[in-house]
Amino acid sequence: VLAACGSNEEGTNESGSNGTDEDNGEKTTETKTIRAGIGLNEDHPQYKGLLKFKEIVEEKTDGAIKVETYASGQLGDDRTMTEALQLGTQEVTIPSTAPLANFVPEFSVFDFPFLFPNEEVADEVLDGEVGQKFLDKLEDQNLVGLAYWENGFRNLTNSERPVATAADFDGLKIRTMENNLHLEAFRALGANPTPMAFTELFTAMQQGTVDGQENPFATIYLSKFYEVQDYVSNTNHIYSPFVFLMSKSFYDGLTEEQQTIVKEAAVEAGQYERKLNREANDKYLDNLIEEGMTYTEITPEARQEMIDLIQPVIDKYAKEIGEDTVQEVYDAIDEASK
Ligand code: KDG
């Protein structure tokens, strides 16, 4: 029956549209493919945002640009994917600013602990003139920064003990992102930090290579870190932005109209991602407690002590980055906080 069906269809096609197309000599424009990879999994708002980007781009370009999405580090980690963009062997990735600072050191300013007071101020600064200035610095690295998305305020988890004060960090083996400022900030708190790609983190906690890590509640819950971690504290120590990156060689090969479409799609999908991410970060602490984690709240006094211990590290990096650049960021935060 199937075979008969098949030949019927073939028969219809032969005298149908295929032939007509060829006869018209229509030129089909080449389809371009964006391979977009992230480290987080398919449940995370970052992936949902990426699907939104795909939907907008494929619709607005009438399928002339196809987007393939890869989650869970299938294409690599933040650093290796960013390198692949530079080489032109991958088209899109959305790293945290922390590993991106290995390419453009100035990005570390956004990872200064306790810099942004809340998400709304971060939006205003990153989406404004100051944020754009940092994106412009990516061009020299063969990268195009199309938009800021949100990872969010990072919180500590570990398998050893409740962390309420700076003293509780003593000797804890904490995995950090691959960023020197992060490393030094945790050392200043007395911890014993190790940089590691996100893709290796779950196993490292499971095997006890590290005692703990820090990430927003959404990531902690959606990556099931509660299976290998017992304690969580709302340290809220760093607001982590994501940067939506495109390979410059790919971007330069797009028509002007396509460039506008991908730019606008990255911004629009980013607004959607931020909304989902905020909802997720608001609700998942409760889920972590339900899963059996012990929650410790950081008091304002304890947080102030952490700020004081980390301040020399911030001062050091402010000098390295350039005090004018850092001041511009501080001014924009003050302005947005009014
Ligand atoms: O997709 C983004 C992830 O690769 C990474 O940036 C997540 O915050 C992160 C981390 O801790 O590595």
Coordinates of C-alpha atoms and ligand atoms in Angstrom, one line a residue:
V1 CA 0.0 0.0 0.0
L2 CA 2.8 2.4 1.0
A3 CA 4.7 1.8 -2.2
A4 CA 1.6 2.5 -4.3
C5 CA 1.0 5.7 -2.4
G6 CA 4.6 6.7 -3.0
S7 CA 4.5 6.2 -6.7
N8 CA 1.3 8.1 -6.9
E9 CA 2.9 11.1 -5.3
E10 CA 5.9 10.9 -7.5
G11 CA 3.6 10.9 -10.5
T12 CA 1.9 14.0 -9.3
N13 CA 5.1 15.8 -8.6
E14 CA 6.6 15.1 -12.0
S15 CA 4.0 17.1 -13.8
G16 CA 3.6 19.5 -10.9
S17 CA 5.5 22.4 -9.2
N18 CA 9.0 21.0 -9.3
G19 CA 9.2 21.2 -13.1
T20 CA 7.5 24.5 -13.2
D21 CA 10.1 26.1 -10.9
E22 CA 12.9 24.9 -13.0
D23 CA 11.3 26.2 -16.1
N24 CA 10.9 29.6 -14.6
G25 CA 14.6 29.6 -13.9
E26 CA 13.8 31.1 -10.4
K27 CA 16.9 31.8 -8.4
T28 CA 16.6 30.5 -4.9
T29 CA 18.7 32.5 -2.5
E30 CA 21.1 30.4 -0.4
T31 CA 19.8 29.6 3.0
K32 CA 22.1 30.7 5.8
T33 CA 22.3 28.6 9.0
I34 CA 23.0 30.0 12.5
R35 CA 24.2 27.4 15.0
A36 CA 23.4 28.8 18.4
G37 CA 24.8 27.1 21.5
I38 CA 24.5 27.8 25.2
G39 CA 25.8 26.1 28.4
L40 CA 22.5 25.9 30.3
N41 CA 19.9 23.3 29.6
E42 CA 16.6 23.3 27.7
D43 CA 14.5 24.1 30.8
H44 CA 16.4 27.4 31.4
P45 CA 14.9 30.7 30.4
Q46 CA 18.0 31.3 28.3
Y47 CA 17.1 28.4 26.0
K48 CA 13.4 29.6 25.8
G49 CA 14.8 33.0 24.8
L50 CA 16.9 31.3 22.1
L51 CA 13.8 29.6 20.8
K52 CA 12.1 33.0 20.6
F53 CA 15.1 34.3 18.7
K54 CA 14.8 31.4 16.2
E55 CA 11.1 32.0 15.8
I56 CA 11.5 35.7 15.0
V57 CA 14.5 35.3 12.7
E58 CA 13.0 32.4 10.7
E59 CA 9.7 34.2 10.3
K60 CA 11.1 37.6 9.4
T61 CA 13.6 36.3 6.9
D62 CA 11.0 33.9 5.4
G63 CA 13.3 31.0 6.2
A64 CA 16.3 32.5 4.4
I65 CA 18.1 32.3 7.8
K66 CA 17.7 29.0 9.7
V67 CA 18.5 28.8 13.4
E68 CA 19.7 25.6 15.0
T69 CA 19.7 25.6 18.8
Y70 CA 22.0 23.6 21.0
A71 CA 21.7 23.5 24.9
S72 CA 23.7 22.0 27.7
G73 CA 27.1 22.7 26.3
Q74 CA 26.6 20.4 23.3
L75 CA 28.8 22.8 21.2
G76 CA 31.2 23.6 24.1
D77 CA 31.5 25.9 27.1
D78 CA 31.3 29.7 27.1
R79 CA 35.0 30.1 26.3
T80 CA 35.3 27.5 23.6
M81 CA 32.1 28.6 21.9
T82 CA 33.2 32.3 21.9
E83 CA 36.5 31.1 20.3
A84 CA 34.5 29.2 17.7
L85 CA 32.6 32.4 16.8
Q86 CA 36.0 34.2 16.3
L87 CA 37.0 31.4 14.0
G88 CA 33.7 31.5 12.2
T89 CA 32.9 27.8 12.9
Q90 CA 29.8 28.7 15.0
E91 CA 27.5 31.7 14.6
V92 CA 25.9 32.5 18.0
T93 CA 26.5 32.0 21.7
I94 CA 25.3 33.8 24.8
P95 CA 28.0 33.7 27.5
S96 CA 28.1 35.4 30.9
T97 CA 30.2 38.6 31.0
A98 CA 32.7 36.8 33.3
P99 CA 34.2 34.5 30.8
L100 CA 33.8 37.1 28.1
A101 CA 36.2 39.3 30.1
N102 CA 39.0 36.9 28.9
F103 CA 38.4 38.4 25.4
V104 CA 37.6 42.0 26.4
P105 CA 38.9 42.7 30.0
E106 CA 36.7 45.7 30.5
F107 CA 33.6 43.4 30.8
S108 CA 34.8 42.5 34.3
V109 CA 33.3 45.8 35.6
F110 CA 29.8 44.3 35.3
D111 CA 30.9 41.5 37.5
F112 CA 32.0 43.8 40.3
P113 CA 30.4 42.3 43.4
F114 CA 27.4 44.2 44.7
L115 CA 27.5 46.6 41.8
F116 CA 23.9 46.7 40.5
P117 CA 21.2 47.3 43.2
N118 CA 18.5 45.6 41.2
E119 CA 17.6 44.2 37.7
E120 CA 15.8 47.3 36.5
V121 CA 18.9 49.5 37.0
A122 CA 21.0 46.8 35.3
D123 CA 18.6 46.9 32.3
E124 CA 18.9 50.7 32.0
V125 CA 22.7 50.8 32.2
L126 CA 23.3 47.8 29.9
D127 CA 20.6 48.8 27.3
G128 CA 21.8 52.4 27.3
E129 CA 24.8 54.2 25.9
V130 CA 27.3 52.8 28.4
G131 CA 26.3 49.2 27.6
Q132 CA 26.6 49.8 23.9
K133 CA 30.2 51.2 24.4
F134 CA 31.2 47.8 25.8
L135 CA 29.5 45.9 23.0
D136 CA 31.5 48.0 20.5
K137 CA 34.7 46.8 22.0
L138 CA 33.9 43.3 20.8
E139 CA 34.4 44.1 17.2
D140 CA 38.2 44.0 17.5
Q141 CA 37.8 40.4 18.7
N142 CA 35.9 39.4 15.6
L143 CA 32.7 39.4 17.6
V144 CA 29.4 41.3 17.4
G145 CA 27.5 42.0 20.6
L146 CA 23.8 42.2 19.6
A147 CA 22.1 42.5 23.1
Y148 CA 22.4 42.0 26.8
W149 CA 20.3 39.2 28.3
E150 CA 20.1 38.2 31.9
N151 CA 21.7 35.4 34.0
G152 CA 20.9 37.3 37.2
F153 CA 22.0 37.7 40.8
R154 CA 24.2 34.8 41.9
N155 CA 23.8 32.9 45.1
L156 CA 26.0 30.4 47.0
T157 CA 25.3 26.7 47.5
N158 CA 27.6 24.1 49.1
S159 CA 27.6 20.7 50.6
E160 CA 29.5 21.4 53.8
R161 CA 27.7 23.9 56.0
P162 CA 25.2 26.8 56.2
V163 CA 26.9 30.0 55.1
A164 CA 25.6 33.1 57.0
T165 CA 28.7 35.3 57.4
A166 CA 32.1 35.8 55.7
A167 CA 33.7 33.5 58.3
D168 CA 31.7 30.6 57.0
F169 CA 33.5 30.8 53.6
D170 CA 36.7 29.7 55.3
G171 CA 38.4 27.0 53.2
L172 CA 35.3 26.2 51.2
K173 CA 36.2 24.8 47.7
I174 CA 34.1 26.9 45.5
R175 CA 33.8 26.6 41.7
T176 CA 33.8 30.0 40.0
M177 CA 33.5 31.0 36.4
E178 CA 36.7 31.4 34.5
N179 CA 37.4 35.0 35.6
N180 CA 40.2 36.3 37.8
L181 CA 38.0 38.9 39.5
H182 CA 35.7 36.2 40.6
L183 CA 38.6 34.1 41.9
E184 CA 40.1 36.9 43.9
A185 CA 36.8 38.0 45.4
F186 CA 36.2 34.5 46.8
R187 CA 39.8 34.4 48.0
A188 CA 39.2 37.6 49.8
L189 CA 36.3 36.0 51.6
G190 CA 38.6 33.2 52.8
A191 CA 37.3 30.5 50.3
N192 CA 39.4 28.3 48.2
P193 CA 38.1 28.9 44.7
T194 CA 38.7 27.0 41.4
P195 CA 37.7 28.2 38.0
M196 CA 35.9 25.6 35.9
A197 CA 33.6 25.5 32.9
F198 CA 29.9 25.1 33.6
T199 CA 29.8 21.9 31.7
E200 CA 32.0 20.2 34.3
L201 CA 30.4 21.6 37.3
F202 CA 27.7 19.0 38.2
T203 CA 30.2 16.1 38.1
A204 CA 32.7 18.1 40.1
M205 CA 30.1 18.7 42.9
Q206 CA 28.9 15.1 42.7
Q207 CA 32.5 13.7 43.1
G208 CA 33.4 16.3 45.8
T209 CA 36.1 17.9 43.7
V210 CA 34.4 21.2 44.8
D211 CA 32.2 21.8 47.9
G212 CA 30.1 24.5 46.3
Q213 CA 29.3 26.9 43.5
E214 CA 27.4 30.1 42.9
N215 CA 24.6 30.8 40.4
P216 CA 21.2 32.3 40.2
F217 CA 18.3 30.3 41.8
A218 CA 16.9 29.5 38.3
T219 CA 20.1 27.7 37.3
I220 CA 20.5 26.0 40.7
Y221 CA 17.0 24.6 40.5
L222 CA 16.8 23.8 36.7
S223 CA 20.3 22.2 36.7
K224 CA 19.2 20.0 39.7
F225 CA 22.1 21.2 41.8
Y226 CA 20.0 20.3 44.9
E227 CA 20.8 16.7 44.1
V228 CA 24.4 17.3 45.1
Q229 CA 24.2 20.4 47.3
D230 CA 22.7 20.8 50.8
Y231 CA 23.0 24.5 51.7
V232 CA 21.9 27.7 49.9
S233 CA 22.4 31.3 50.9
N234 CA 21.0 34.5 49.3
T235 CA 24.4 36.1 48.9
N236 CA 23.2 38.0 45.8
H237 CA 26.9 38.9 45.4
I238 CA 27.1 39.4 41.7
Y239 CA 24.6 40.4 39.0
S240 CA 25.6 38.3 36.0
P241 CA 24.6 39.7 32.6
F242 CA 24.6 37.5 29.4
V243 CA 25.9 38.9 26.1
F244 CA 24.2 37.7 22.9
L245 CA 27.2 37.3 20.6
M246 CA 27.4 36.7 16.8
S247 CA 30.4 35.7 14.8
K248 CA 31.6 38.9 13.0
S249 CA 32.4 37.1 9.8
F250 CA 28.9 35.7 9.7
Y251 CA 27.3 39.0 10.6
D252 CA 29.3 40.8 7.9
G253 CA 28.1 38.3 5.3
L254 CA 24.4 39.1 6.0
T255 CA 22.5 41.7 3.9
E256 CA 21.8 45.0 5.7
E257 CA 18.1 43.9 6.1
Q258 CA 19.2 40.6 7.7
Q259 CA 21.5 42.4 10.0
T260 CA 18.7 44.5 11.3
I261 CA 16.5 41.5 11.7
V262 CA 19.0 39.5 13.8
K263 CA 19.8 42.6 15.9
E264 CA 16.1 43.3 16.6
A265 CA 15.4 39.6 17.2
A266 CA 18.2 39.4 19.8
V267 CA 16.8 42.4 21.6
E268 CA 13.2 41.3 21.5
A269 CA 14.1 37.7 22.5
G270 CA 16.2 39.1 25.3
Q271 CA 13.3 41.0 26.8
Y272 CA 11.3 37.8 26.8
E273 CA 14.2 35.9 28.4
R274 CA 14.6 38.6 31.1
K275 CA 10.9 38.3 32.0
L276 CA 11.0 34.5 32.2
N277 CA 14.3 34.6 34.1
R278 CA 12.9 37.0 36.8
E279 CA 9.9 34.9 37.3
A280 CA 12.1 31.8 37.6
N281 CA 14.5 33.5 40.1
D282 CA 11.6 34.6 42.2
K283 CA 10.0 31.2 42.5
Y284 CA 12.8 28.7 42.6
L285 CA 14.2 29.4 46.0
D286 CA 11.0 27.9 47.4
N287 CA 11.5 24.8 45.2
L288 CA 15.1 24.4 46.4
I289 CA 13.8 24.4 50.0
E290 CA 11.1 21.9 49.0
E291 CA 13.8 19.7 47.6
G292 CA 15.4 19.6 51.0
M293 CA 18.1 22.3 50.8
T294 CA 18.7 24.3 54.0
Y295 CA 18.3 28.0 53.3
T296 CA 20.3 30.7 55.2
E297 CA 19.5 34.3 54.8
I298 CA 22.3 36.8 54.7
T299 CA 21.7 39.8 57.0
P300 CA 22.6 43.3 55.9
E301 CA 25.4 43.4 58.4
A302 CA 26.9 40.1 57.2
R303 CA 26.6 41.4 53.6
Q304 CA 28.4 44.6 54.5
E305 CA 31.2 42.6 56.0
M306 CA 31.6 40.8 52.7
I307 CA 31.5 44.0 50.8
D308 CA 34.3 45.4 53.0
L309 CA 36.5 42.3 52.5
I310 CA 36.0 42.4 48.7
Q311 CA 36.5 46.1 48.3
P312 CA 40.4 45.9 47.8
V313 CA 39.8 43.5 44.9
I314 CA 37.3 45.9 43.3
D315 CA 39.8 48.7 43.7
K316 CA 42.5 46.7 42.0
Y317 CA 40.3 45.8 39.0
A318 CA 39.0 49.4 38.7
K319 CA 42.6 50.5 38.2
E320 CA 43.3 47.7 35.6
I321 CA 40.1 48.4 33.7
G322 CA 40.7 52.2 33.8
E323 CA 39.1 54.4 36.4
D324 CA 37.3 56.6 33.8
T325 CA 35.6 53.6 32.3
V326 CA 34.6 52.4 35.7
Q327 CA 33.4 55.8 36.8
E328 CA 31.2 56.0 33.7
V329 CA 29.5 52.8 34.8
Y330 CA 29.1 54.1 38.4
D331 CA 27.6 57.3 37.0
A332 CA 25.1 55.5 34.8
I333 CA 24.1 53.3 37.8
D334 CA 23.5 56.4 39.9
E335 CA 21.5 58.0 37.2
A336 CA 19.4 54.9 36.6
S337 CA 18.8 54.6 40.4
K338 CA 17.2 58.0 40.7
Ligands
KDG1 O1 24.8 29.4 28.9 C1 25.4 30.1 29.8 C2 26.3 29.3 30.7 O2 27.2 28.6 29.8 C3 27.1 30.0 31.8 O3 27.4 31.3 31.4 C4 26.3 29.9 33.0 O4 26.5 31.3 34.9 C5 27.0 30.4 34.3 C6 28.1 29.6 34.9 O5 28.1 29.6 36.1 O6 29.0 29.1 34.2

